PDB file of C-alpha atoms in Angstrom:
ATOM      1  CA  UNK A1478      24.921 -39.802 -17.622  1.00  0.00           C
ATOM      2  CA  UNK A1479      24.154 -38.155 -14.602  1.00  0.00           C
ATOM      3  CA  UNK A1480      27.900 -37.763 -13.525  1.00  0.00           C
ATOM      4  CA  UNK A1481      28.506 -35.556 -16.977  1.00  0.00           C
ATOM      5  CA  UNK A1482      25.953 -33.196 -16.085  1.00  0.00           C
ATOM      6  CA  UNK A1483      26.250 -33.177 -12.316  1.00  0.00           C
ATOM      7  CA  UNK A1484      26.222 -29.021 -11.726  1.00  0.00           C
ATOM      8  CA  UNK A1485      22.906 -28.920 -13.420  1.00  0.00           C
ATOM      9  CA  UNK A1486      19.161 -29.794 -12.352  1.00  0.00           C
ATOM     10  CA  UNK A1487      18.308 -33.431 -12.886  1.00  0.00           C
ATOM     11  CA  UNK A1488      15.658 -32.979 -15.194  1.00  0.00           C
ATOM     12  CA  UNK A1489      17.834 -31.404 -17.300  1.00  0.00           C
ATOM     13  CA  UNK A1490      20.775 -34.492 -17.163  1.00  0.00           C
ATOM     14  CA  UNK A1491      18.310 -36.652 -17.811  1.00  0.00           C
ATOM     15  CA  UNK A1492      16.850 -35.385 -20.778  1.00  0.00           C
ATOM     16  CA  UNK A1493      19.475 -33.661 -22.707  1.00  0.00           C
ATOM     17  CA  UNK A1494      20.407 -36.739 -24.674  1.00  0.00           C
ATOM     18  CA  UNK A1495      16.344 -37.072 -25.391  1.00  0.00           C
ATOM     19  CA  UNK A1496      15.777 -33.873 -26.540  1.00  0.00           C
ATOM     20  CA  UNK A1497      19.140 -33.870 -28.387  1.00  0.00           C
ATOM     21  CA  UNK A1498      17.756 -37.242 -30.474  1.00  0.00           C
ATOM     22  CA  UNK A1499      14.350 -35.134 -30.936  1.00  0.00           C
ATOM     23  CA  UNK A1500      16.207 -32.188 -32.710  1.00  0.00           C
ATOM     24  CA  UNK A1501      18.169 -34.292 -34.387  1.00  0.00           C
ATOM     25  CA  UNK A1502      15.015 -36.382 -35.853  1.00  0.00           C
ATOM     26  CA  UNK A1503      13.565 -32.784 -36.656  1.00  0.00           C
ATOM     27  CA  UNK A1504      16.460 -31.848 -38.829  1.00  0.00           C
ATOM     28  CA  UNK A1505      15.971 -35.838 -40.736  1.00  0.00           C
ATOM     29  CA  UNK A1506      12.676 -35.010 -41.323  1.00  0.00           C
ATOM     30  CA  UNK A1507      13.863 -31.528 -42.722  1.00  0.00           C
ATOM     31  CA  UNK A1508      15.875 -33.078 -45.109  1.00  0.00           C
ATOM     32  CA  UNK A1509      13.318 -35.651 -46.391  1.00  0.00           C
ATOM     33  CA  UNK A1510      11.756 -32.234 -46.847  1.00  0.00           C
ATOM     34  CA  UNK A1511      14.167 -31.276 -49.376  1.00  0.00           C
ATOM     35  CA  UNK A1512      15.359 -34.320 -50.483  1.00  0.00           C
ATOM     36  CA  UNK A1513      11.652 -34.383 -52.224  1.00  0.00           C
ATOM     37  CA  UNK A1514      11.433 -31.412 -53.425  1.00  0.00           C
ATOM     38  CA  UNK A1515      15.551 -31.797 -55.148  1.00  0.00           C
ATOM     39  CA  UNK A1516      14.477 -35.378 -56.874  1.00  0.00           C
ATOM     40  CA  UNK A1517      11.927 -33.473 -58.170  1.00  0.00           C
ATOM     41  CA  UNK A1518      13.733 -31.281 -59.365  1.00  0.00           C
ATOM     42  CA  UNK A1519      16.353 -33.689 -61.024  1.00  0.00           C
ATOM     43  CA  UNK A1520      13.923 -35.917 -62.431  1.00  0.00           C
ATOM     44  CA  UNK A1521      12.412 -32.636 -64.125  1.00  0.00           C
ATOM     45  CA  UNK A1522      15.622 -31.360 -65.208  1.00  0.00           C
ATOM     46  CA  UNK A1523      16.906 -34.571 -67.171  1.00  0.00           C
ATOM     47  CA  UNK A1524      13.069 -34.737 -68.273  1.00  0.00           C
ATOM     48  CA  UNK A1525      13.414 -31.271 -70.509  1.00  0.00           C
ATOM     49  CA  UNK A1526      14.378 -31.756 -73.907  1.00  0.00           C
ATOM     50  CA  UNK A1527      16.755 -28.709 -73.435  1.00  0.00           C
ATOM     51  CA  UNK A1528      18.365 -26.847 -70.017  1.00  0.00           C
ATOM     52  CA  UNK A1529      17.755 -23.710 -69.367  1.00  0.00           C
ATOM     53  CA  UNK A1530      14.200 -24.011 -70.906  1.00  0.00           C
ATOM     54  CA  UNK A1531      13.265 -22.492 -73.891  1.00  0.00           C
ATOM     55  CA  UNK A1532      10.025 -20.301 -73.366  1.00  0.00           C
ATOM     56  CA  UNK A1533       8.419 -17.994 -76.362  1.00  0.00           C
ATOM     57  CA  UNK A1534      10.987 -19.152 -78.541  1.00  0.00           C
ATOM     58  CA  UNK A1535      13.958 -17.945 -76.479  1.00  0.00           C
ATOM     59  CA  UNK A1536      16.189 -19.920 -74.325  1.00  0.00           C
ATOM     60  CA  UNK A1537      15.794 -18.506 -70.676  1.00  0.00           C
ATOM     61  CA  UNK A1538      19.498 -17.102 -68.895  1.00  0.00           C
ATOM     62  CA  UNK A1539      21.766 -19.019 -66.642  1.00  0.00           C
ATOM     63  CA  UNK A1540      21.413 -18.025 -63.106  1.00  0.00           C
ATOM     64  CA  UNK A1541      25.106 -15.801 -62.231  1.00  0.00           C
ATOM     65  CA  UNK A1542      27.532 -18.577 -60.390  1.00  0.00           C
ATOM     66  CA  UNK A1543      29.549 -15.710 -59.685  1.00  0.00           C
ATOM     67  CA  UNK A1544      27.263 -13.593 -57.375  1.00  0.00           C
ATOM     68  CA  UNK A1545      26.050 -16.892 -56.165  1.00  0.00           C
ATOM     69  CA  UNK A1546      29.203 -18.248 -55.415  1.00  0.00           C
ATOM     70  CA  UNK A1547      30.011 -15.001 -53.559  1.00  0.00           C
ATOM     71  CA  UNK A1548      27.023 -15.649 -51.557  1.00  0.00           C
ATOM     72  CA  UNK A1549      27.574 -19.155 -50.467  1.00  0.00           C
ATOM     73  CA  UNK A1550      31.172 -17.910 -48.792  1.00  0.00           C
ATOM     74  CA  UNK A1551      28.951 -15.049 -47.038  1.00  0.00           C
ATOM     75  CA  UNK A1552      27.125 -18.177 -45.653  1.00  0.00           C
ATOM     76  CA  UNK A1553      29.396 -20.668 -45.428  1.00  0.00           C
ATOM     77  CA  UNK A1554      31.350 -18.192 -43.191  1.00  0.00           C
ATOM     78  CA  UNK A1555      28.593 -17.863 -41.055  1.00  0.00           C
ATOM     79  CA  UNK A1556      28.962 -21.103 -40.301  1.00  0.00           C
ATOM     80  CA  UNK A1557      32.483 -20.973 -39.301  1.00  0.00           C
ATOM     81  CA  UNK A1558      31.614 -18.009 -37.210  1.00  0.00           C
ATOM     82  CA  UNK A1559      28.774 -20.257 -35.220  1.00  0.00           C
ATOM     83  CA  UNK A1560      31.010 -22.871 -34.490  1.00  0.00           C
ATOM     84  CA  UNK A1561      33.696 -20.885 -33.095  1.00  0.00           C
ATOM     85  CA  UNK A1562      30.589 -19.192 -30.670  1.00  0.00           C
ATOM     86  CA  UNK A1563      29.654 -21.959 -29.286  1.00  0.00           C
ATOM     87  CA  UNK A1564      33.447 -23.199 -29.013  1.00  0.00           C
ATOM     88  CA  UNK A1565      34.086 -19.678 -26.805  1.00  0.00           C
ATOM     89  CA  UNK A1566      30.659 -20.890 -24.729  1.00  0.00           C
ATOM     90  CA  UNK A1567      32.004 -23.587 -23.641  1.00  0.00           C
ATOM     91  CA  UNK A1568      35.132 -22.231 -22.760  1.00  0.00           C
ATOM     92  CA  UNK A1569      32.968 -19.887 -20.568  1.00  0.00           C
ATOM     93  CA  UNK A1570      34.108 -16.610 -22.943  1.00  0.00           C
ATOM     94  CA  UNK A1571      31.435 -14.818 -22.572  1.00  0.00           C
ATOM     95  CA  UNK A1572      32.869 -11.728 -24.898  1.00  0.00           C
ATOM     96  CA  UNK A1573      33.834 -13.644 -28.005  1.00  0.00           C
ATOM     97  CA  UNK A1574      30.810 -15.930 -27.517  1.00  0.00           C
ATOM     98  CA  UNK A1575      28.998 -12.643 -28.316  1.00  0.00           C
ATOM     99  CA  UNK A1576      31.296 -11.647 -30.771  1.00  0.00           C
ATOM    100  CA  UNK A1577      31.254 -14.666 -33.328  1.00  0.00           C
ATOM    101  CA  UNK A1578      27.363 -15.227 -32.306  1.00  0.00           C
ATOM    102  CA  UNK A1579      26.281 -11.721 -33.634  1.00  0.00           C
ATOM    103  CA  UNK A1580      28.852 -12.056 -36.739  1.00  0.00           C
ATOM    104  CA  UNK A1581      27.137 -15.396 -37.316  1.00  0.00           C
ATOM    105  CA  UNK A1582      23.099 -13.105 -37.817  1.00  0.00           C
ATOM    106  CA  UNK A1583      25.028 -10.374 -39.931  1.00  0.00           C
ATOM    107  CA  UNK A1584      26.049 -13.130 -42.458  1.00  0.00           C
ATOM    108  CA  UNK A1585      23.141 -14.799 -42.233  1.00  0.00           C
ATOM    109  CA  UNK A1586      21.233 -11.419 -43.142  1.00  0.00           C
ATOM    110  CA  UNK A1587      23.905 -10.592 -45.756  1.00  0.00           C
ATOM    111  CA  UNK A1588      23.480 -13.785 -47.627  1.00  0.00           C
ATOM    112  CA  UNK A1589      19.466 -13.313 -47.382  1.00  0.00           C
ATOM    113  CA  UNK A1590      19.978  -9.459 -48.891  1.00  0.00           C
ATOM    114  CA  UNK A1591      22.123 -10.940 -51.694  1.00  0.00           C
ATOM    115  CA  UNK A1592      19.315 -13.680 -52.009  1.00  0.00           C
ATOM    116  CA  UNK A1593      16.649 -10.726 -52.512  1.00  0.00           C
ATOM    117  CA  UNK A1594      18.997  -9.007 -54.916  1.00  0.00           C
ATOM    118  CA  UNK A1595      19.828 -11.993 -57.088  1.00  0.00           C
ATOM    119  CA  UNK A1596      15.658 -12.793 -57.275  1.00  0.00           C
ATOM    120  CA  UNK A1597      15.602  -8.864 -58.197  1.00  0.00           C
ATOM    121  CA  UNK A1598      17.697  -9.581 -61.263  1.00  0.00           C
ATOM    122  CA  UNK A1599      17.280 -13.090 -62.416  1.00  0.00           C
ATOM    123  CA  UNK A1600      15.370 -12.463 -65.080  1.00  0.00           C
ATOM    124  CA  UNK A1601      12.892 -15.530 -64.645  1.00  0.00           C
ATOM    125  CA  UNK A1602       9.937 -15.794 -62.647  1.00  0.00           C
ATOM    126  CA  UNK A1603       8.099 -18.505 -60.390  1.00  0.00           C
ATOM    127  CA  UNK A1604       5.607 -18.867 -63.219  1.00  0.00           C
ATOM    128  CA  UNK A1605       5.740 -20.327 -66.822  1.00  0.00           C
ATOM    129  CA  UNK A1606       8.891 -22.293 -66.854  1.00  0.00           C
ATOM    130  CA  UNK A1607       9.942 -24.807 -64.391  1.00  0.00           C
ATOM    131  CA  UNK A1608      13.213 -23.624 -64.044  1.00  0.00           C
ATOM    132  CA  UNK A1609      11.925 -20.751 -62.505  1.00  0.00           C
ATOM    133  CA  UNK A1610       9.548 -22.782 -60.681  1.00  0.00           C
ATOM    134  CA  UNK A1611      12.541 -25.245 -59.241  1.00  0.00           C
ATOM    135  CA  UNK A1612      14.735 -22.067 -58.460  1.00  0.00           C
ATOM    136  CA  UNK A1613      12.579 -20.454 -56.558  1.00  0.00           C
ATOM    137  CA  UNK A1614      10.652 -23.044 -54.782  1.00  0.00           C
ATOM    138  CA  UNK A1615      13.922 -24.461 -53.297  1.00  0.00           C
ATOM    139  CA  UNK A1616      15.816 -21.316 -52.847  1.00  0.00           C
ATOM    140  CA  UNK A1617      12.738 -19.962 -51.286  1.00  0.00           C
ATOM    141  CA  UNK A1618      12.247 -22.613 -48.864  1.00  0.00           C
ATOM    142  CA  UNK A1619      15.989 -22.385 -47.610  1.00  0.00           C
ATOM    143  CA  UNK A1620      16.089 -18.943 -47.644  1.00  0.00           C
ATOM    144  CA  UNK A1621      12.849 -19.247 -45.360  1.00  0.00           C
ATOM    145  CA  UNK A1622      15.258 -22.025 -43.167  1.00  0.00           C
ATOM    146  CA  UNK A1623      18.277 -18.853 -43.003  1.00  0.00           C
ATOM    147  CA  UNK A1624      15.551 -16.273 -41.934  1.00  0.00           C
ATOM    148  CA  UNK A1625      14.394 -18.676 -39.191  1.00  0.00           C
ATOM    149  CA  UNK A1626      17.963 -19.686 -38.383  1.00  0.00           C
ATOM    150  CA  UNK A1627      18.516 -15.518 -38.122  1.00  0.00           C
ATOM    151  CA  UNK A1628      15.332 -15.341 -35.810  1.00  0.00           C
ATOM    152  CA  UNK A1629      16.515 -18.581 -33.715  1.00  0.00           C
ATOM    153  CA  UNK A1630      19.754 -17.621 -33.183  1.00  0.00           C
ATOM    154  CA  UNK A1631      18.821 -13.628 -31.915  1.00  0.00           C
ATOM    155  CA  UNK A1632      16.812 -15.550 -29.192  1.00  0.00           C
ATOM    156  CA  UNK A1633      19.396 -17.494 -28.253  1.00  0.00           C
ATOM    157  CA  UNK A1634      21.197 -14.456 -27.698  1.00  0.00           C
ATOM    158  CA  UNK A1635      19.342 -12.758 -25.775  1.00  0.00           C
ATOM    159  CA  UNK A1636      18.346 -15.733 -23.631  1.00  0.00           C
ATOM    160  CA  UNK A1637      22.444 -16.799 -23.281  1.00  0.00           C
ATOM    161  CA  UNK A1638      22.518 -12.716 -22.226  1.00  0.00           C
ATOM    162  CA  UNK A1639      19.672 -13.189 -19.713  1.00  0.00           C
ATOM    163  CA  UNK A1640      21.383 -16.166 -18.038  1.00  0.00           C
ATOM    164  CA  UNK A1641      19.371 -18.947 -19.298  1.00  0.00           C
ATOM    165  CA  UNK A1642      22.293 -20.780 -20.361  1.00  0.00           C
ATOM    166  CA  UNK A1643      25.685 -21.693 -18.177  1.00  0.00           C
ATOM    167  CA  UNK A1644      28.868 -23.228 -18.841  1.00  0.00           C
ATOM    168  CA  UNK A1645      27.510 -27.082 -18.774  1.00  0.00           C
ATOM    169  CA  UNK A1646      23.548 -26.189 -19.572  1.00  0.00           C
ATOM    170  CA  UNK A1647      23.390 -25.245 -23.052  1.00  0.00           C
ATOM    171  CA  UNK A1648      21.367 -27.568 -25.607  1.00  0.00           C
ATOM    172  CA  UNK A1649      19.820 -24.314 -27.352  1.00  0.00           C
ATOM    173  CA  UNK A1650      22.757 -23.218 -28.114  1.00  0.00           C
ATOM    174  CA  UNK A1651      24.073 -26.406 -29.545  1.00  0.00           C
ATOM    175  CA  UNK A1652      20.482 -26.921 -31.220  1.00  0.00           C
ATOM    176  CA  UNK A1653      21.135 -23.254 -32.870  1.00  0.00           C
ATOM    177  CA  UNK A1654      24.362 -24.661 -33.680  1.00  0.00           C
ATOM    178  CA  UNK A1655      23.368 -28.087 -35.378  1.00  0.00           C
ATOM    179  CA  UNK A1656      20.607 -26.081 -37.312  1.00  0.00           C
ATOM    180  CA  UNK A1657      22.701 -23.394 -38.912  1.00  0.00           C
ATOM    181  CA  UNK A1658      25.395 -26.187 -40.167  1.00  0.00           C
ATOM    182  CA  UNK A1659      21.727 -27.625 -41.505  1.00  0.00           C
ATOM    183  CA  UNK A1660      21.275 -24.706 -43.696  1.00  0.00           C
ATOM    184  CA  UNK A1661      24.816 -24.599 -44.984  1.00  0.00           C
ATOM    185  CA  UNK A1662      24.550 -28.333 -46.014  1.00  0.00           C
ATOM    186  CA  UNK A1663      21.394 -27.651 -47.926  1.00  0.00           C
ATOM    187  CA  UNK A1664      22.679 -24.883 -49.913  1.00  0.00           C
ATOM    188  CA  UNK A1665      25.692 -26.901 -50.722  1.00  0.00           C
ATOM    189  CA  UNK A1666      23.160 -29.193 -52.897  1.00  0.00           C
ATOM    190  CA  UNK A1667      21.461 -26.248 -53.683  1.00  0.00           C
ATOM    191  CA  UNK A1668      24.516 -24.751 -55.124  1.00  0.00           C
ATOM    192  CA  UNK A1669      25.520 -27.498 -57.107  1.00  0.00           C
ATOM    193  CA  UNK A1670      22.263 -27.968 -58.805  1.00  0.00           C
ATOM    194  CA  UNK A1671      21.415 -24.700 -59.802  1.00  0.00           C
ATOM    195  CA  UNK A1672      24.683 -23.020 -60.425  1.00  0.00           C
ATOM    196  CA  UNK A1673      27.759 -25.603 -60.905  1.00  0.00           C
ATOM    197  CA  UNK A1674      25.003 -28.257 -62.976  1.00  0.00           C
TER     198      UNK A1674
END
């Protein structure tokens, strides 16, 4: 292992593939995280007597696959704009690397402002259904995930800027990488409960 990483401090080639396993364990535990929270939300849904919920005597609104299917490209772009970042990385393209990197936060703040705007005119709340209560407990706790990704990867920037990183030292950048491709595979489910379901 050594010989891969042999421009590089020691410590560093010795625990890269540790503290890769550790992130990746993180991300596992993540998705036990959600994985509870979905079943629940299955088990729920199939549970109702009718879907959407009737509340008051009046059956509450679909949620609009349209403007949420609009948002998932905004996201799932940003992950094709991550992946070719840290692709210019490691080909030591400092330029694009920047490039795709800061295209990679806008999207990721674009699909969080369209997140805001679609809880601004759903038309059902957290309380007295759970519908609402399974929308927004989910979406909420992804959209939480993207606004940390956002915050993660503007570090990462700035540190890659500052010359923490270099062309064969870069596990926070592949860490930002791994957890951004996290989100997107989340919403996917996410998607396909709530909207497509």
């Amino acid at each position: 292992m050594a010989a891969r990483y042999h421009d590089v401090d020691p410590v560093y080639a010795e625990t890269r593939d540790l503290r890769l396993l550790g992130f990746v364990l993180f991300l596992l535990s993540d998705c036990i995280l959600f994985g509870a929270f979905i079943f629940a939300y299955i088990y729920l849904r199939v549970s109702a007597p009718a879907w959407p919920p009737f509340v008051g005597g009046h059956q509450l609104p679909w949620f609009d696959t349209s403007f949420a299917a609009f948002n998932s490209i905004v996201l799932f772009g940003s992950g094709v704009t991550m992946h070719f970042a840290l692709e210019n990385w490691k080909h030591l393209n400092k330029r694009k690397f920047n490039m795709w990197l800061i295209a990679t936060i806008i999207l990721g703040i674009g699909f969080l402002l369209g997140q805001a705007h679609e809880y601004s005119v759903v038309g059902i709340s957290w309380a007295g259904s759970t519908m609402g209560a399974s929308f927004f407990t989910l979406t909420g706790m992804h959209g939480f995930h993207v606004f940390v990704g956002v915050c993660f990867l503007t570090t990462l920037a700035i540190q890659a800027n500052r010359g923490v990183y270099t062309g064969s030292k870069y596990f926070g950048l592949t860490a930002g990488t791994l957890y951004w491709h996290f989100v997107d595979v989340i919403w996917v489910a996410l998607f396909f409960l709530f909207y497509l379901w």
